Amino acid sequence: MPSANDPADTTEPRETSYVATFDPAGERASEAVVTAVSALVGSRPVDLDPLYEVVEPDALDSLVEHAQRGDTGTHQLWFTYEGYDIGVRSDGLIRIRDDPIPASR
């Protein structure tokens, strides 16, 4: 019988995760998200749905800027965009997952 960590156990779906980074001191998080997703799907950024349909780009950028101004720790925001779950951290890490975010987060 396969264990929970056995790769042969296919009873649970496997998550695929991608990582992108941006410079929070000099780049807008909203633009970095669109650029990362467009690279992942092999499309031009202008061919994607507008980011503002799922998250307010200025609010996302403000979250990152606020964290850069002081010792407020790392902030993180998750949302769904172009069929991917996107996690943006204020330290410049973008995590892109093709598996839905559990509702408990």
GROMACS .gro file of C-alpha atoms in nm:
model
  105
    1MET     CA    1   0.000   0.000   0.000
    2PRO     CA    2   0.152   0.338  -0.097
    3SER     CA    3   0.231   0.587   0.178
    4ALA     CA    4   0.114   0.946   0.176
    5ASN     CA    5   0.453   1.054   0.040
    6ASP     CA    6   0.483   0.781  -0.223
    7PRO     CA    7   0.494   0.936  -0.574
    8ALA     CA    8   0.310   0.628  -0.704
    9ASP     CA    9   0.007   0.722  -0.494
   10THR     CA   10  -0.219   0.901  -0.742
   11THR     CA   11  -0.531   0.924  -0.527
   12GLU     CA   12  -0.471   1.293  -0.463
   13PRO     CA   13  -0.408   1.547  -0.739
   14ARG     CA   14  -0.056   1.679  -0.771
   15GLU     CA   15  -0.002   2.052  -0.753
   16THR     CA   16   0.220   2.220  -1.007
   17SER     CA   17   0.382   2.535  -0.880
   18TYR     CA   18   0.590   2.799  -1.055
   19VAL     CA   19   0.791   3.079  -0.900
   20ALA     CA   20   0.876   3.422  -1.034
   21THR     CA   21   1.044   3.713  -0.864
   22PHE     CA   22   1.044   4.089  -0.896
   23ASP     CA   23   1.231   4.373  -0.730
   24PRO     CA   24   0.980   4.525  -0.488
   25ALA     CA   25   1.191   4.841  -0.461
   26GLY     CA   26   1.179   4.914  -0.833
   27GLU     CA   27   0.905   4.712  -1.002
   28ARG     CA   28   0.528   4.715  -0.973
   29ALA     CA   29   0.394   4.385  -0.839
   30SER     CA   30   0.090   4.408  -1.067
   31GLU     CA   31   0.306   4.431  -1.379
   32ALA     CA   32   0.527   4.146  -1.257
   33VAL     CA   33   0.222   3.920  -1.214
   34VAL     CA   34   0.097   3.988  -1.566
   35THR     CA   35   0.445   3.936  -1.711
   36ALA     CA   36   0.495   3.608  -1.522
   37VAL     CA   37   0.157   3.464  -1.620
   38SER     CA   38   0.198   3.568  -1.984
   39ALA     CA   39   0.537   3.394  -1.996
   40LEU     CA   40   0.387   3.083  -1.839
   41VAL     CA   41   0.099   3.058  -2.087
   42GLY     CA   42   0.309   3.166  -2.386
   43SER     CA   43   0.108   3.477  -2.460
   44ARG     CA   44   0.163   3.850  -2.480
   45PRO     CA   45   0.057   4.043  -2.168
   46VAL     CA   46  -0.199   4.243  -2.369
   47ASP     CA   47  -0.369   3.917  -2.471
   48LEU     CA   48  -0.451   3.827  -2.108
   49ASP     CA   49  -0.763   3.936  -1.924
   50PRO     CA   50  -0.714   4.267  -1.742
   51LEU     CA   51  -0.572   4.210  -1.395
   52TYR     CA   52  -0.818   4.463  -1.251
   53GLU     CA   53  -1.100   4.215  -1.314
   54VAL     CA   54  -0.970   3.999  -1.026
   55VAL     CA   55  -0.763   4.231  -0.806
   56GLU     CA   56  -0.712   4.606  -0.786
   57PRO     CA   57  -0.359   4.657  -0.929
   58ASP     CA   58  -0.300   4.979  -0.736
   59ALA     CA   59  -0.395   4.808  -0.409
   60LEU     CA   60  -0.157   4.521  -0.483
   61ASP     CA   61   0.124   4.764  -0.560
   62SER     CA   62   0.044   4.966  -0.245
   63LEU     CA   63   0.063   4.656  -0.029
   64VAL     CA   64   0.415   4.586  -0.154
   65GLU     CA   65   0.521   4.952  -0.127
   66HIS     CA   66   0.389   4.976   0.229
   67ALA     CA   67   0.589   4.672   0.334
   68GLN     CA   68   0.904   4.825   0.183
   69ARG     CA   69   0.870   5.144   0.390
   70GLY     CA   70   0.912   4.983   0.727
   71ASP     CA   71   0.976   4.671   0.923
   72THR     CA   72   0.623   4.540   0.882
   73GLY     CA   73   0.716   4.183   0.794
   74THR     CA   74   0.626   4.001   0.477
   75HIS     CA   75   0.273   4.043   0.347
   76GLN     CA   76   0.109   3.801   0.108
   77LEU     CA   77  -0.200   3.815  -0.110
   78TRP     CA   78  -0.358   3.523  -0.301
   79PHE     CA   79  -0.602   3.555  -0.590
   80THR     CA   80  -0.702   3.363  -0.903
   81TYR     CA   81  -0.599   3.497  -1.243
   82GLU     CA   82  -0.612   3.330  -1.585
   83GLY     CA   83  -0.698   2.996  -1.422
   84TYR     CA   84  -0.398   3.002  -1.186
   85ASP     CA   85  -0.380   3.074  -0.816
   86ILE     CA   86  -0.137   3.360  -0.770
   87GLY     CA   87   0.041   3.438  -0.445
   88VAL     CA   88   0.228   3.769  -0.431
   89ARG     CA   89   0.458   3.838  -0.141
   90SER     CA   90   0.587   4.180  -0.049
   91ASP     CA   91   0.946   4.050  -0.057
   92GLY     CA   92   0.921   4.001  -0.435
   93LEU     CA   93   0.817   3.636  -0.461
   94ILE     CA   94   0.530   3.536  -0.690
   95ARG     CA   95   0.402   3.181  -0.661
   96ILE     CA   96   0.180   3.052  -0.942
   97ARG     CA   97  -0.015   2.732  -0.879
   98ASP     CA   98  -0.243   2.541  -1.111
   99ASP     CA   99  -0.430   2.382  -0.821
  100PRO     CA  100  -0.710   2.570  -0.639
  101ILE     CA  101  -0.633   2.737  -0.308
  102PRO     CA  102  -0.798   2.556  -0.014
  103ALA     CA  103  -1.086   2.758   0.130
  104SER     CA  104  -0.926   2.758   0.478
  105ARG     CA  105  -0.649   3.000   0.375
   0.00000   0.00000   0.00000
